[in-house]
C-alpha atoms as a PDB file:
ATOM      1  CA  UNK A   1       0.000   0.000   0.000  1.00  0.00           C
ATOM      2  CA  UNK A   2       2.720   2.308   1.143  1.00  0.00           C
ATOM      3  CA  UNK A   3       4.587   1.533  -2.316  1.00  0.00           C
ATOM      4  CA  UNK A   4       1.977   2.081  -4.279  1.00  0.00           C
ATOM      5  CA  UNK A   5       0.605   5.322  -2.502  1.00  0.00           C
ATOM      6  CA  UNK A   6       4.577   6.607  -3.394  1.00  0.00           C
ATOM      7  CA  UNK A   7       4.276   5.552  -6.908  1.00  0.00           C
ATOM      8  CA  UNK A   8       1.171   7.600  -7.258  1.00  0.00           C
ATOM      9  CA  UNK A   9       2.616  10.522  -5.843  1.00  0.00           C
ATOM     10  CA  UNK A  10       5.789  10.273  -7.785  1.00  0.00           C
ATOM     11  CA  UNK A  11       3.903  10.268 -10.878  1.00  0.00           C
ATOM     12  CA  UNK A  12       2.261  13.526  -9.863  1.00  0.00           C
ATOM     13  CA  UNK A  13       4.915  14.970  -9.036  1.00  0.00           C
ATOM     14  CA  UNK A  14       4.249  15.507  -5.178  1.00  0.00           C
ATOM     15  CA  UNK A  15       7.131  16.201  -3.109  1.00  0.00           C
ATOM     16  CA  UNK A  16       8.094  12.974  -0.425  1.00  0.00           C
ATOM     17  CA  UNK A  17       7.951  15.398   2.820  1.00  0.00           C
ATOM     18  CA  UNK A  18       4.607  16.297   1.777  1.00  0.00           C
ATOM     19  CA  UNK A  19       3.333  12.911   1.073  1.00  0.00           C
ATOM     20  CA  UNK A  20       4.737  11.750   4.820  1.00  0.00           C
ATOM     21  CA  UNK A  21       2.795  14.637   6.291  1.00  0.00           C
ATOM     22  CA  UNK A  22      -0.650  13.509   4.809  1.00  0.00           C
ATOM     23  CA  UNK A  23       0.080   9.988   6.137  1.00  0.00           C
ATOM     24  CA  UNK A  24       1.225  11.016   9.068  1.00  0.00           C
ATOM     25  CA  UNK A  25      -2.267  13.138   9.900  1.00  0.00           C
ATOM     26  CA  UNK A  26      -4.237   9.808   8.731  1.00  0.00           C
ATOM     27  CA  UNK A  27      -2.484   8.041  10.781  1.00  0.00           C
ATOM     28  CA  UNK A  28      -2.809   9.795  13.755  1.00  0.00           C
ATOM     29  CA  UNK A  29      -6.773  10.207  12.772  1.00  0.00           C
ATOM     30  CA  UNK A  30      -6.885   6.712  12.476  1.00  0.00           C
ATOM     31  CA  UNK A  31      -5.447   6.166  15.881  1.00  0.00           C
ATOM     32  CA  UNK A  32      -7.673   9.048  17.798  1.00  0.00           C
ATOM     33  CA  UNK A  33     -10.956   7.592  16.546  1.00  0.00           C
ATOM     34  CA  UNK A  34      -9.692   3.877  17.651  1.00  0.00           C
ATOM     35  CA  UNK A  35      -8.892   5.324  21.242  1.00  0.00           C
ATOM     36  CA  UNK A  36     -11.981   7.425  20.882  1.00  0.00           C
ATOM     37  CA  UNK A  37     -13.520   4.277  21.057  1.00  0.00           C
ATOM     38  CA  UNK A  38     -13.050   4.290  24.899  1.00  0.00           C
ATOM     39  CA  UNK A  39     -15.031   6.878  25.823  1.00  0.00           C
ATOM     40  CA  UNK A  40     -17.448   7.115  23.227  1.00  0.00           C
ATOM     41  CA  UNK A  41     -18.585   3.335  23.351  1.00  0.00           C
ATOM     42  CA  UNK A  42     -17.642   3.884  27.455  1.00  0.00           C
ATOM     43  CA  UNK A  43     -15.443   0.414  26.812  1.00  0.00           C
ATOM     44  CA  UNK A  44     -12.231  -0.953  28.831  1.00  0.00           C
ATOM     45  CA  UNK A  45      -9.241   0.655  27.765  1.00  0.00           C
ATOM     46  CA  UNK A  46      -7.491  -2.672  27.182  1.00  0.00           C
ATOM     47  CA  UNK A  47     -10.686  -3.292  24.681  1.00  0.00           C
ATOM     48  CA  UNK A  48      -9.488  -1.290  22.328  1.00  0.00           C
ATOM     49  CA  UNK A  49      -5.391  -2.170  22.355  1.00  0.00           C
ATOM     50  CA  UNK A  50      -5.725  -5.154  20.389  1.00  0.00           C
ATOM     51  CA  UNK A  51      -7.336  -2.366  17.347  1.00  0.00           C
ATOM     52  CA  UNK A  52      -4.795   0.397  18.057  1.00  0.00           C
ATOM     53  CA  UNK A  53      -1.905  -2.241  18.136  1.00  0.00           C
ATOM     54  CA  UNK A  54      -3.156  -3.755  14.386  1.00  0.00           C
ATOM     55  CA  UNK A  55      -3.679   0.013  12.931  1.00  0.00           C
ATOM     56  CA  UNK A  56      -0.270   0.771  14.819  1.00  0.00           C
ATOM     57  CA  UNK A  57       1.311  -2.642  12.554  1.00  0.00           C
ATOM     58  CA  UNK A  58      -1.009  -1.391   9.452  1.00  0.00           C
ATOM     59  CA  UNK A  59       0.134   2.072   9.433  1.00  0.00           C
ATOM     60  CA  UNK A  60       3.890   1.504   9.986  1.00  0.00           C
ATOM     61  CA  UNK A  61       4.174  -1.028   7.183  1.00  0.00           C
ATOM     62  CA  UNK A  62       2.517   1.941   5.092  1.00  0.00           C
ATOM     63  CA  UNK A  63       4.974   3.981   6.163  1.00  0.00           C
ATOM     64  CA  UNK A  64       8.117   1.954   5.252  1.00  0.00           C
ATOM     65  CA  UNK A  65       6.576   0.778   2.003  1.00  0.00           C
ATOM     66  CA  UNK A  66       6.351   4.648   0.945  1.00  0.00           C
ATOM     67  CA  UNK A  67       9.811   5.424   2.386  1.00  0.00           C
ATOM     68  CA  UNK A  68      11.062   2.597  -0.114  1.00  0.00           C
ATOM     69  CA  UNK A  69       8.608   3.989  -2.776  1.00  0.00           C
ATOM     70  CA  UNK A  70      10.722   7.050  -2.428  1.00  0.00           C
ATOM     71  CA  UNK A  71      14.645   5.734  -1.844  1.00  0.00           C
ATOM     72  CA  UNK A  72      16.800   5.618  -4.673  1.00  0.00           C
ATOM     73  CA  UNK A  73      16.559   1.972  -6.660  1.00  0.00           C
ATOM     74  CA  UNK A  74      18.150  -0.440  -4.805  1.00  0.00           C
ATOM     75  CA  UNK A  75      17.514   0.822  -1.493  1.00  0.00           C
ATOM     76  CA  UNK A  76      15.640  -1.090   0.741  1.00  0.00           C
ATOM     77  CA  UNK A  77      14.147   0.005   4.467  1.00  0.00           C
ATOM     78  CA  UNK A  78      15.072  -3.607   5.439  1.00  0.00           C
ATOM     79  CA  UNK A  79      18.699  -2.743   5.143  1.00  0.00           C
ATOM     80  CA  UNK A  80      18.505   0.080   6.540  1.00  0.00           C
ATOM     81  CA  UNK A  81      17.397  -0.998  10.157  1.00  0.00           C
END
């Protein structure tokens, strides 16, 4: 996903920082509503850790896919940690 969302934004010509911005407010959106959860559904906060720990996992992988989407070829984020 995270590839593919660089490829698109590579073909229109939109700059990398900007492109980790955007993510980086969906992300946090994503995360907000899932913890929003707790209050507005009044459920245990431990309810709701499994769903923030999977978007946490989701959103990350989006992340690094994009970073590679945007490396110079031959660069991978898996040889870089």
């Amino acid at each position: 996903m995270g590839r593919a969302y660089g490829a698109w934004a590579a073909r229109r010509n939109v700059a990398s920082a900007d492109m980790l911005k955007v993510f980086a407010l969906v992300r946090q959106r994503l995360i907000d509503a899932a913890i929003g959860l707790v209050q507005a559904e009044n459920l245990e906060p431990r309810a709701v850790h499994g769903l923030v720990v999977a978007m946490e996992d989701l959103t990350q992988g989006v992340e690094i896919g994009l970073l590679e989407a945007i490396l110079p070829s031959g660069h991978s984020m898996a040889r870089a940690t």
